[in-house]
PDB file of C-alpha atoms and ligand atoms in Angstrom:
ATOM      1  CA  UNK A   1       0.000   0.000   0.000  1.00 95.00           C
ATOM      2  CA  UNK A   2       1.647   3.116  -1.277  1.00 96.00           C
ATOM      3  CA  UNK A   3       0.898   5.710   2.081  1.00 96.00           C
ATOM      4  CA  UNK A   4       2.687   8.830   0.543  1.00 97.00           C
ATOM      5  CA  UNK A   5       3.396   9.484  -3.098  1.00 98.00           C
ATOM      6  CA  UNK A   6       4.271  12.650  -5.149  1.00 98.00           C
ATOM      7  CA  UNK A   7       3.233  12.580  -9.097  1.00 98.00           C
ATOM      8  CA  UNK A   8       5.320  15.647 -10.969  1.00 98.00           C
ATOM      9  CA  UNK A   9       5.771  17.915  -8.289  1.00 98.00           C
ATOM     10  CA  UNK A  10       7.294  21.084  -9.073  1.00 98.00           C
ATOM     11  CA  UNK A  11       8.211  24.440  -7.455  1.00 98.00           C
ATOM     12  CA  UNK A  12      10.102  27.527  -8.498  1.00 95.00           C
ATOM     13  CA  UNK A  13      13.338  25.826  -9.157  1.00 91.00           C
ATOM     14  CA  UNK A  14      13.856  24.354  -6.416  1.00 97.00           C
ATOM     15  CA  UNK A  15      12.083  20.865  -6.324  1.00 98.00           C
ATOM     16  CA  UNK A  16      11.893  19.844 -10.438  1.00 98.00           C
ATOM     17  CA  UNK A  17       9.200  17.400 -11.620  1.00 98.00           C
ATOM     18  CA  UNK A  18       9.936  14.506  -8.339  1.00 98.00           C
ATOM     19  CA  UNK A  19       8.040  11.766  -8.378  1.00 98.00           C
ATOM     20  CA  UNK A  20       8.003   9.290  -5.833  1.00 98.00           C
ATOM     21  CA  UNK A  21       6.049   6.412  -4.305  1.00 98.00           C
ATOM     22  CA  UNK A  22       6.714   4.875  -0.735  1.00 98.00           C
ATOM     23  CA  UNK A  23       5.120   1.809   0.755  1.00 98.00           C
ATOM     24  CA  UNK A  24       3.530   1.125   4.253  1.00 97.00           C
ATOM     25  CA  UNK A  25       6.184   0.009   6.423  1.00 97.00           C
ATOM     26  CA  UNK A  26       8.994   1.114   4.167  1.00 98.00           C
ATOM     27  CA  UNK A  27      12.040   3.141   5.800  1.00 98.00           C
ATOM     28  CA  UNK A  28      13.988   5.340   2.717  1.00 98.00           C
ATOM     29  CA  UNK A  29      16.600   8.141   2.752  1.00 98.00           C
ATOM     30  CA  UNK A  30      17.196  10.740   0.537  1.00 98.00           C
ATOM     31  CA  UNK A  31      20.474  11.983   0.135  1.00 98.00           C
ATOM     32  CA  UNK A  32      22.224  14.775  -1.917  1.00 98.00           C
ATOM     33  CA  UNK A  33      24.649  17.586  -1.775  1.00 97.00           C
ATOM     34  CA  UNK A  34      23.980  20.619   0.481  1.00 97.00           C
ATOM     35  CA  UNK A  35      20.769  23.018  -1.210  1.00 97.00           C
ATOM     36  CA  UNK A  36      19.775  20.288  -3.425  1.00 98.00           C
ATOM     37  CA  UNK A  37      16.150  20.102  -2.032  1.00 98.00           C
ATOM     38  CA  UNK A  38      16.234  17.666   0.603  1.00 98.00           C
ATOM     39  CA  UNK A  39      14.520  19.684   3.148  1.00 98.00           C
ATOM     40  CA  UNK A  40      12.226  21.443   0.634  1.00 98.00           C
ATOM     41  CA  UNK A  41      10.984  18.215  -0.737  1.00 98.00           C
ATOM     42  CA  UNK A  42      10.191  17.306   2.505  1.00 98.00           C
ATOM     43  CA  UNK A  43       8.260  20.207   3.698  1.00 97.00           C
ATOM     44  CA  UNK A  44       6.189  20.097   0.900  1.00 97.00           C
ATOM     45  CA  UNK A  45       5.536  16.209   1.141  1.00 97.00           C
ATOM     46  CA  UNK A  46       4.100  17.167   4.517  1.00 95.00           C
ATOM     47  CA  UNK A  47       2.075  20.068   3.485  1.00 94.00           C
ATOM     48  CA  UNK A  48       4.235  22.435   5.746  1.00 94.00           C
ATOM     49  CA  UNK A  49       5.728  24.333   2.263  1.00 95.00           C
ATOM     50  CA  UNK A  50       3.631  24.673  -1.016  1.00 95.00           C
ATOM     51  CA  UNK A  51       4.511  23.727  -4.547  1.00 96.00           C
ATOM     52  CA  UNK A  52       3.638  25.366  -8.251  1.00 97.00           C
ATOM     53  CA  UNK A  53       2.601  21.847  -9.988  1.00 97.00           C
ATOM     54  CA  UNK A  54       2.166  18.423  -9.247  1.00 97.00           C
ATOM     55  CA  UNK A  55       0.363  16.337  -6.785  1.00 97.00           C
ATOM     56  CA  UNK A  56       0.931  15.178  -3.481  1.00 97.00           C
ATOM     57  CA  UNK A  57      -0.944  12.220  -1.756  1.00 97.00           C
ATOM     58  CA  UNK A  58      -0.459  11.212   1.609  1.00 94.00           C
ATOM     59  CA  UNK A  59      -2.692   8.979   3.708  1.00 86.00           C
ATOM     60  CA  UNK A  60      -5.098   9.184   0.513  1.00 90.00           C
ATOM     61  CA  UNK A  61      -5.616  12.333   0.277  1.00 93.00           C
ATOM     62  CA  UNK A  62      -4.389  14.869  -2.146  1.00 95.00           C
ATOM     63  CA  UNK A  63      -3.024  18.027  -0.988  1.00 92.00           C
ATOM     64  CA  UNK A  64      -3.936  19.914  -3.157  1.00 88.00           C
ATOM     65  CA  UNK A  65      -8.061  19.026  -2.843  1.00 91.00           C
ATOM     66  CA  UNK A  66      -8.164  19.300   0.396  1.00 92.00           C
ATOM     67  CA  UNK A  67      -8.837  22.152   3.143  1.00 93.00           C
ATOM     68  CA  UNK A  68      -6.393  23.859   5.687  1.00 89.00           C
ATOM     69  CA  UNK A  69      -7.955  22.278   8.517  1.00 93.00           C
ATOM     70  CA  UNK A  70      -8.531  18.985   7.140  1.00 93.00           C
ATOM     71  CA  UNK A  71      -4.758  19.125   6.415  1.00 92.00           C
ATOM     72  CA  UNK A  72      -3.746  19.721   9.751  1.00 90.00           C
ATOM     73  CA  UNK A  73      -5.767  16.866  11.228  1.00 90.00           C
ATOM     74  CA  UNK A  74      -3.664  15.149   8.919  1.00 91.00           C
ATOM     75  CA  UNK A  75      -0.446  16.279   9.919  1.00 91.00           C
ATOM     76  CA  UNK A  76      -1.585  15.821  13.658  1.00 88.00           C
ATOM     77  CA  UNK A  77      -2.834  12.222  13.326  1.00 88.00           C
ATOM     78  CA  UNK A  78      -0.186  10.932  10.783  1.00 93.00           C
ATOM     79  CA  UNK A  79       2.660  13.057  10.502  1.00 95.00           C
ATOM     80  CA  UNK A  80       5.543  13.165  12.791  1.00 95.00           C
ATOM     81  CA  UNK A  81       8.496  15.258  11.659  1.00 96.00           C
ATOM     82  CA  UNK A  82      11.674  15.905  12.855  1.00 96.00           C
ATOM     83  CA  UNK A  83      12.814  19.053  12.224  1.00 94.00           C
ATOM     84  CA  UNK A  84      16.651  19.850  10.825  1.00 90.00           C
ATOM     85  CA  UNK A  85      17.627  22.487  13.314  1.00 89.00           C
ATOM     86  CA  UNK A  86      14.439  21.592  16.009  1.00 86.00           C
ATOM     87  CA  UNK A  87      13.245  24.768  18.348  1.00 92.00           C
ATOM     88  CA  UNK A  88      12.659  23.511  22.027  1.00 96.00           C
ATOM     89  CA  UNK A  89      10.700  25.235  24.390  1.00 96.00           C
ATOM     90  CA  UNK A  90      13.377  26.985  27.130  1.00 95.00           C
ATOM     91  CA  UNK A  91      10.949  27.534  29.823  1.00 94.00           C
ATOM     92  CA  UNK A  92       9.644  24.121  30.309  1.00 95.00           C
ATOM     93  CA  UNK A  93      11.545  21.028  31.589  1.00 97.00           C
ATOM     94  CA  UNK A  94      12.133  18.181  29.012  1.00 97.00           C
ATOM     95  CA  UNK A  95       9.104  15.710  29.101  1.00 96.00           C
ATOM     96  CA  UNK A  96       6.949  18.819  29.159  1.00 95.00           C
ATOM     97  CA  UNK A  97       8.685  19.827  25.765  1.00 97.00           C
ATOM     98  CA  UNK A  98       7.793  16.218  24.679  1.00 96.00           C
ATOM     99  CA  UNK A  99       4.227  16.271  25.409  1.00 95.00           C
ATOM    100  CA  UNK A 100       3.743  19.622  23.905  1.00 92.00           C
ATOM    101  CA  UNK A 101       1.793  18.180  20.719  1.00 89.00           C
ATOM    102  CA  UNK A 102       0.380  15.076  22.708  1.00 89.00           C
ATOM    103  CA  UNK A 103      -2.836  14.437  21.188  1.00 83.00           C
ATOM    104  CA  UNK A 104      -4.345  12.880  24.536  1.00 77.00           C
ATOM    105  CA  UNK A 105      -3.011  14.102  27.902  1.00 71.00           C
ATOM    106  CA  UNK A 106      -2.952  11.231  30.088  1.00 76.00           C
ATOM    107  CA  UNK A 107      -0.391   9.054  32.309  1.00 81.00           C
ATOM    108  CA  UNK A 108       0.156   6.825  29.280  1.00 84.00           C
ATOM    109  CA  UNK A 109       1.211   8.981  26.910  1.00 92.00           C
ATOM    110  CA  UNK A 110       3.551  10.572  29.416  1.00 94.00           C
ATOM    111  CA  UNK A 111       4.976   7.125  29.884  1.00 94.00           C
ATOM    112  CA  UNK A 112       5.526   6.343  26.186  1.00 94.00           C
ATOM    113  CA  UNK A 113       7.435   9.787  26.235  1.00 96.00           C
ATOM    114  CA  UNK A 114       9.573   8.564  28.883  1.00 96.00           C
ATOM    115  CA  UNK A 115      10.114   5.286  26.950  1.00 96.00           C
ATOM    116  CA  UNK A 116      10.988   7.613  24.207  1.00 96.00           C
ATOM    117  CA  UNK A 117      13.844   8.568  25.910  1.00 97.00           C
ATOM    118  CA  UNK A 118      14.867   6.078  27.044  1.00 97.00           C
ATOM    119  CA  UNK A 119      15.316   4.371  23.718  1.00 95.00           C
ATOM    120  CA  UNK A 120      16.958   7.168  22.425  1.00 96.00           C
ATOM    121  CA  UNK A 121      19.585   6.878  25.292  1.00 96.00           C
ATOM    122  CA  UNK A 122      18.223   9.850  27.335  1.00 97.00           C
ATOM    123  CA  UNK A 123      16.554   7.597  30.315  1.00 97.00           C
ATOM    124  CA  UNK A 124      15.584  10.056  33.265  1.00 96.00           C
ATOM    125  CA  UNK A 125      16.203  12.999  31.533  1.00 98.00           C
ATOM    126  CA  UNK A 126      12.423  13.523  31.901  1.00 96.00           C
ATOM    127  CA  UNK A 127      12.602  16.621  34.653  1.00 97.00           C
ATOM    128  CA  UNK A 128      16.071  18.253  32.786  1.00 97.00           C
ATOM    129  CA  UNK A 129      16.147  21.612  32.148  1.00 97.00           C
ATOM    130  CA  UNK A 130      16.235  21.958  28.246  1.00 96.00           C
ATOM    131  CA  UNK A 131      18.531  24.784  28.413  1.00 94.00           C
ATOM    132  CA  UNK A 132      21.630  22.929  29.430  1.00 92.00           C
ATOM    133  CA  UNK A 133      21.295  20.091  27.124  1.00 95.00           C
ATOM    134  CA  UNK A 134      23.790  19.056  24.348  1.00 94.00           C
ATOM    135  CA  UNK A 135      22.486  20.132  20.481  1.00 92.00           C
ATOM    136  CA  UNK A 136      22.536  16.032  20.498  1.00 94.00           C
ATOM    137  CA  UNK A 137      20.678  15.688  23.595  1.00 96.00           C
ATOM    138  CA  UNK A 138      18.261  18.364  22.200  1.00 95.00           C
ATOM    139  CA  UNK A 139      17.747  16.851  19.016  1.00 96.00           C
ATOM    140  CA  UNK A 140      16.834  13.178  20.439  1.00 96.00           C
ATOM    141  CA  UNK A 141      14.269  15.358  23.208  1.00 97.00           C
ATOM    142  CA  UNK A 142      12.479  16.887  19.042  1.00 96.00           C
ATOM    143  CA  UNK A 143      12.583  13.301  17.671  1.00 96.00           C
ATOM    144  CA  UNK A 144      10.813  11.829  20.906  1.00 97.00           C
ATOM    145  CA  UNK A 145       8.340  14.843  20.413  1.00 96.00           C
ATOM    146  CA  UNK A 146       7.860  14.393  16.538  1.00 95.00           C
ATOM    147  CA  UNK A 147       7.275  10.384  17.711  1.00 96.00           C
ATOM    148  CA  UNK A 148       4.785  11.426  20.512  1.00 95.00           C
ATOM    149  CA  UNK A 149       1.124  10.865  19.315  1.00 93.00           C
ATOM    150  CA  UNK A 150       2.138   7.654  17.257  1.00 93.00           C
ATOM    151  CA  UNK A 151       2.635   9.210  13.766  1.00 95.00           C
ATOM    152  CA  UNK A 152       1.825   6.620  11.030  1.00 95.00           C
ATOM    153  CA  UNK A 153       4.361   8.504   9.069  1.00 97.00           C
ATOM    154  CA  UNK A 154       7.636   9.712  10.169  1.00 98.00           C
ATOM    155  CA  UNK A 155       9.382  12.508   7.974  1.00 98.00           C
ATOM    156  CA  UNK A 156      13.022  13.148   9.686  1.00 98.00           C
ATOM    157  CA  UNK A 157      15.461  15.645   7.971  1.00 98.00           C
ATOM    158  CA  UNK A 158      18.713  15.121   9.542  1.00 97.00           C
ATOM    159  CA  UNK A 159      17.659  13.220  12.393  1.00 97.00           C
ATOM    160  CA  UNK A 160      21.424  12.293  13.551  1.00 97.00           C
ATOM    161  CA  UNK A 161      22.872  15.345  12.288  1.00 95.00           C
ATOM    162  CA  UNK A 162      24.405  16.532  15.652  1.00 94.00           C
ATOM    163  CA  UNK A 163      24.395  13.242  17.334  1.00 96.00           C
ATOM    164  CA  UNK A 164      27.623  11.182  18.093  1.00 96.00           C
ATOM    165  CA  UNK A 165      27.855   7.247  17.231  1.00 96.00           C
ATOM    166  CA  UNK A 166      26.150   5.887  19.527  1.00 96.00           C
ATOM    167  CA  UNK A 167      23.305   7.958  19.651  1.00 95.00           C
ATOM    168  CA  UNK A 168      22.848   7.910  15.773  1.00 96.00           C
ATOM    169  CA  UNK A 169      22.664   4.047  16.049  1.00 96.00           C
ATOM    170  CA  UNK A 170      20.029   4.180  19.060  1.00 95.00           C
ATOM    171  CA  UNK A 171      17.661   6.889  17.161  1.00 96.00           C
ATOM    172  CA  UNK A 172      18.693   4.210  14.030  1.00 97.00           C
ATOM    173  CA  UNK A 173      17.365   0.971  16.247  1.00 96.00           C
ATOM    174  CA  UNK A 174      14.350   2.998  17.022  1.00 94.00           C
ATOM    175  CA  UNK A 175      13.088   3.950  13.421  1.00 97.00           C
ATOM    176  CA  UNK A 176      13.788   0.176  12.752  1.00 97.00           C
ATOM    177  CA  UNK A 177      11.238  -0.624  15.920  1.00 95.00           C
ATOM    178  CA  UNK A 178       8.789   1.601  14.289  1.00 95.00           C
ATOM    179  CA  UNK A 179       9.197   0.315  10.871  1.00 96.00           C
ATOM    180  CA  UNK A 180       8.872  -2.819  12.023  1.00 96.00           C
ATOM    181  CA  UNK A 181       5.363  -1.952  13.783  1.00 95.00           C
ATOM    182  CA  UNK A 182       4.438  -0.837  10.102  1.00 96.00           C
ATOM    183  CA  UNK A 183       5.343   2.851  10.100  1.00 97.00           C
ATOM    184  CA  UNK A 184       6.398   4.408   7.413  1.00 98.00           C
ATOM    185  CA  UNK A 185       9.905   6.846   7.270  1.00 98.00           C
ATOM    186  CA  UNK A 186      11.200   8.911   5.280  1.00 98.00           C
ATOM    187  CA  UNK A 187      14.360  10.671   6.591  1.00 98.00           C
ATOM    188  CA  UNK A 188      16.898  13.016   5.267  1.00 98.00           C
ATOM    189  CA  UNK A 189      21.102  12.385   6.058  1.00 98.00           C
ATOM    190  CA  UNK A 190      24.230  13.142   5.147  1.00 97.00           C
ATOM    191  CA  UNK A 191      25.926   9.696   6.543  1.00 97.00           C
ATOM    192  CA  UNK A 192      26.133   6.697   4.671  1.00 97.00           C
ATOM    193  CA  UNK A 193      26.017   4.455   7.714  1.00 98.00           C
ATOM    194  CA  UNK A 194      22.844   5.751   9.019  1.00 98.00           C
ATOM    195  CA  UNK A 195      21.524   5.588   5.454  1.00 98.00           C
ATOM    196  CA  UNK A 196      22.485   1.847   5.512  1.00 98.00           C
ATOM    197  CA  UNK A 197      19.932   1.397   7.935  1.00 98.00           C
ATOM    198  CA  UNK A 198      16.833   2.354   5.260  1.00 98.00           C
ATOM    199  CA  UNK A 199      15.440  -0.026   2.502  1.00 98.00           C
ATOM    200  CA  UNK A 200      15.959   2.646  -0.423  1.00 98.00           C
ATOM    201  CA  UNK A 201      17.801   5.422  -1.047  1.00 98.00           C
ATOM    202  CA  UNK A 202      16.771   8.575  -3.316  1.00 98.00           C
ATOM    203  CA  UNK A 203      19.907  10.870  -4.327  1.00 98.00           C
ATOM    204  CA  UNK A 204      18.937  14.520  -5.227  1.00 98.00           C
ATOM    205  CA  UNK A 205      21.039  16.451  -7.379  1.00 98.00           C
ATOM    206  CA  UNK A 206      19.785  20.218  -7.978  1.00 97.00           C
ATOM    207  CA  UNK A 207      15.996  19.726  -6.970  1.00 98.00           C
ATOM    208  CA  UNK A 208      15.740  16.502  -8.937  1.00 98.00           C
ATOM    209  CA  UNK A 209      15.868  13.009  -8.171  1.00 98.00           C
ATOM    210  CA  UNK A 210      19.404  11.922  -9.946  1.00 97.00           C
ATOM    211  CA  UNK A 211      19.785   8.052  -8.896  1.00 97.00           C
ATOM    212  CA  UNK A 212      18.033   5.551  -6.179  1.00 98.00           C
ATOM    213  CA  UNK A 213      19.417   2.947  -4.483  1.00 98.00           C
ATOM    214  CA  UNK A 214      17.671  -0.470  -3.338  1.00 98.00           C
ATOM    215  CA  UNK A 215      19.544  -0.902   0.042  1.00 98.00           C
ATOM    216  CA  UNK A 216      18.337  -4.510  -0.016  1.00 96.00           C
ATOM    217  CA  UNK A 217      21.626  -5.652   1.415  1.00 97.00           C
ATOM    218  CA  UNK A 218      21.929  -3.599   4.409  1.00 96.00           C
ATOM    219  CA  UNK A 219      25.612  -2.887   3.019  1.00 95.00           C
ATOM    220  CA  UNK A 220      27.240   0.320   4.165  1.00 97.00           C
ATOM    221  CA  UNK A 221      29.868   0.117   1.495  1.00 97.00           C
ATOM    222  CA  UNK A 222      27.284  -0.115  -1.007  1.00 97.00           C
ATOM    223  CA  UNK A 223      25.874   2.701  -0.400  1.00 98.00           C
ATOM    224  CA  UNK A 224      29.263   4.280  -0.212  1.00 98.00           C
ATOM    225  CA  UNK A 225      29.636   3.019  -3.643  1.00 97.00           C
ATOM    226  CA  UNK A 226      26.538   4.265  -4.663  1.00 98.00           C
ATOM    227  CA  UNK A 227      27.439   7.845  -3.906  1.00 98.00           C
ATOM    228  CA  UNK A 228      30.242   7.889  -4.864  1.00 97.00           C
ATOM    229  CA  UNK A 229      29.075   7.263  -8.261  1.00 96.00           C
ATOM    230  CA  UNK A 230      27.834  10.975  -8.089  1.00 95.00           C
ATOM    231  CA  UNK A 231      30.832  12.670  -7.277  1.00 83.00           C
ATOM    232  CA  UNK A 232      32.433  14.715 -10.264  1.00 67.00           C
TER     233      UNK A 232
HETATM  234  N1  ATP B 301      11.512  29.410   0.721  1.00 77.56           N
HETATM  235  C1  ATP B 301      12.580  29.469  -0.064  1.00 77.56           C
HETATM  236  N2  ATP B 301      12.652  30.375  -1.071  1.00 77.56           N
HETATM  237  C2  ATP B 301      13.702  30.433  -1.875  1.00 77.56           C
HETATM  238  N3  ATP B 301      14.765  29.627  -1.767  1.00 77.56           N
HETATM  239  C3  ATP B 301      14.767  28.715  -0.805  1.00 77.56           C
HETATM  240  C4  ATP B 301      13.684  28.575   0.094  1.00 77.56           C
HETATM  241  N4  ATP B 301      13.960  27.560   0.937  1.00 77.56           N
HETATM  242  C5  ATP B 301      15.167  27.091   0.580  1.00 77.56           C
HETATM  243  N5  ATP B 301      15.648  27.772  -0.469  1.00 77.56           N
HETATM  244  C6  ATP B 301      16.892  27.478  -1.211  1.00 77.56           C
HETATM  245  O1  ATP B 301      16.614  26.267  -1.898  1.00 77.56           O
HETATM  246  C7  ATP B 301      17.730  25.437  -1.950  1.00 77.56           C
HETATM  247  C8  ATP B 301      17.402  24.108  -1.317  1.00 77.56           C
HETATM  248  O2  ATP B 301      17.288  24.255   0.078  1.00 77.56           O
HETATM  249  P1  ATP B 301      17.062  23.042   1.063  1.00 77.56           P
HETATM  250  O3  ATP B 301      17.052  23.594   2.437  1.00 77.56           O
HETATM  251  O4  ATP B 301      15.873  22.277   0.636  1.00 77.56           O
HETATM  252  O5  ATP B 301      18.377  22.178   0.795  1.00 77.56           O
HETATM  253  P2  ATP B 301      18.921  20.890   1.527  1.00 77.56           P
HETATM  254  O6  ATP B 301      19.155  19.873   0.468  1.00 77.56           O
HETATM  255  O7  ATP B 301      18.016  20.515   2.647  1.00 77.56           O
HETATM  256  O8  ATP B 301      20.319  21.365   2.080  1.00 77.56           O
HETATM  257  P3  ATP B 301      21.106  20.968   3.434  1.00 77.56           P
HETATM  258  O9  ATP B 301      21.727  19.630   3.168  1.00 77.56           O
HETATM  259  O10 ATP B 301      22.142  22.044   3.560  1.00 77.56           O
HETATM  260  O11 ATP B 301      20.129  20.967   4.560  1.00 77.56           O
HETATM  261  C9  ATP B 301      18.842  26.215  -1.266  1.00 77.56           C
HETATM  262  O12 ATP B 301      19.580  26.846  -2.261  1.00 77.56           O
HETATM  263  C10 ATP B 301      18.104  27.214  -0.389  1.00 77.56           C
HETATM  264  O13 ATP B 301      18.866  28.360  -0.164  1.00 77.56           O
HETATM  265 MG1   MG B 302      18.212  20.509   4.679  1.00 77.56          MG
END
């Protein structure tokens, strides 16, 4: 079942004619050099940027067709994204920041924030200032919060961009969890490594999509390969 897709989309040369299907339960990367898109094509997969031409469908619906507020019931519901340079909230202590978007407001949900954590290696960092925390530590507190009301779909750009080893391979682990419960991902990196850990990779050169990738293998130096066959 084909959960977000994008037929032709175009907009002001920056995102050229991509078109792009991606199954239930599928985890891809894109890839590509610095201002080719990525974080464009993103936003306007998840309605948060418009585009000239083209459609995009996610969770059935098109777009384009439908109204503001039906598209942010959308985005609520099904759409958990993880921002590339995430804004915290200063003033309020970390699993507050967390359950700022919770849907439902109950003990549960505060627990599955705390779970959150700790997956992401931050167990008992629930009552931390946000203030003094690491740009790593920050980020993993915006990907629990993108991951907070159960998003069917996760869109990540950069998701391990300031995080060290370790922590890249937990947040890794945890999109597998969640792919493996059926969710969908589609996340945006620089790192080949943490790209190994997706099923397909799309490479965008210039607002267009210039190669893909089936990561079938799980082979890091494949995908090495595989970009390096774009270098000039
Ligand atoms: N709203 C906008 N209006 C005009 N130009 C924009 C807008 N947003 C981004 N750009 C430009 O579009 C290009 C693509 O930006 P984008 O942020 O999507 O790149 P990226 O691939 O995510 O790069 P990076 O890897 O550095 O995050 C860049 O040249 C950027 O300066
Ligand atoms: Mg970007």
């Amino acid at each position: 079942m084909i959960v977000l897709e994008s037929r032709n989309v175009s907009k002001e040369g920056l995102i050229k004619n991509i078109s792009l299907k991606i199954n239930k339960g599928e985890f891809v990367s894109i890839m590509g050099p610095s201002g080719s898109g990525k974080s464009t094509l993103l936003y306007i997969l998840s309605g948060i940027e418009s585009f000239d031409e083209g459609e995009v469908i996610i969770a059935g619906k098109d777009l384009s067709r439908i109204r503001k507020n039906e598209l942010s019931d959308i985005r609520r519901k099904h759409i958990g994204f993880v921002f590339q340079n995430p804004e915290l909230i200063p003033e309020v202590n970390v699993i507050s920041n967390i359950l700022l978007p919770a849907l439902s407001n109950k003990r549960e949900i505060k627990q599955r924030g705390e779970e959150l954590l700790a997956k992401l290696g931050l167990a008992g960092y629930q009552n931390r200032s946000v203030n003094n925390l690491s740009g790593g530590e920050k980020q993993r507190v915006a990907i629990a919060r993108a991951l907070i009301n159960m998003p069917d779909i996760i869109l990540a750009d950069e998701p391990t961009g300031a995080l060290n080893q370790t922590a890249s391979k937990e947040t890794m682990e945890l999109f597998l969890s969640l792919k493996e419960m059926g969710n969908t991902i589609l996340m945006v990196t620089h790192d080949a490594k943490v790209a190994s850990y997706s099923d397909r990779i799309l490479y965008l050169v210039d607002g267009s999509i210039a190669g893909e990738f089936n990561n079938s293998n799980r082979d890091e130096n494949e995908v090495r390969e595989f970009l390096a066959s774009f270098r000039w």
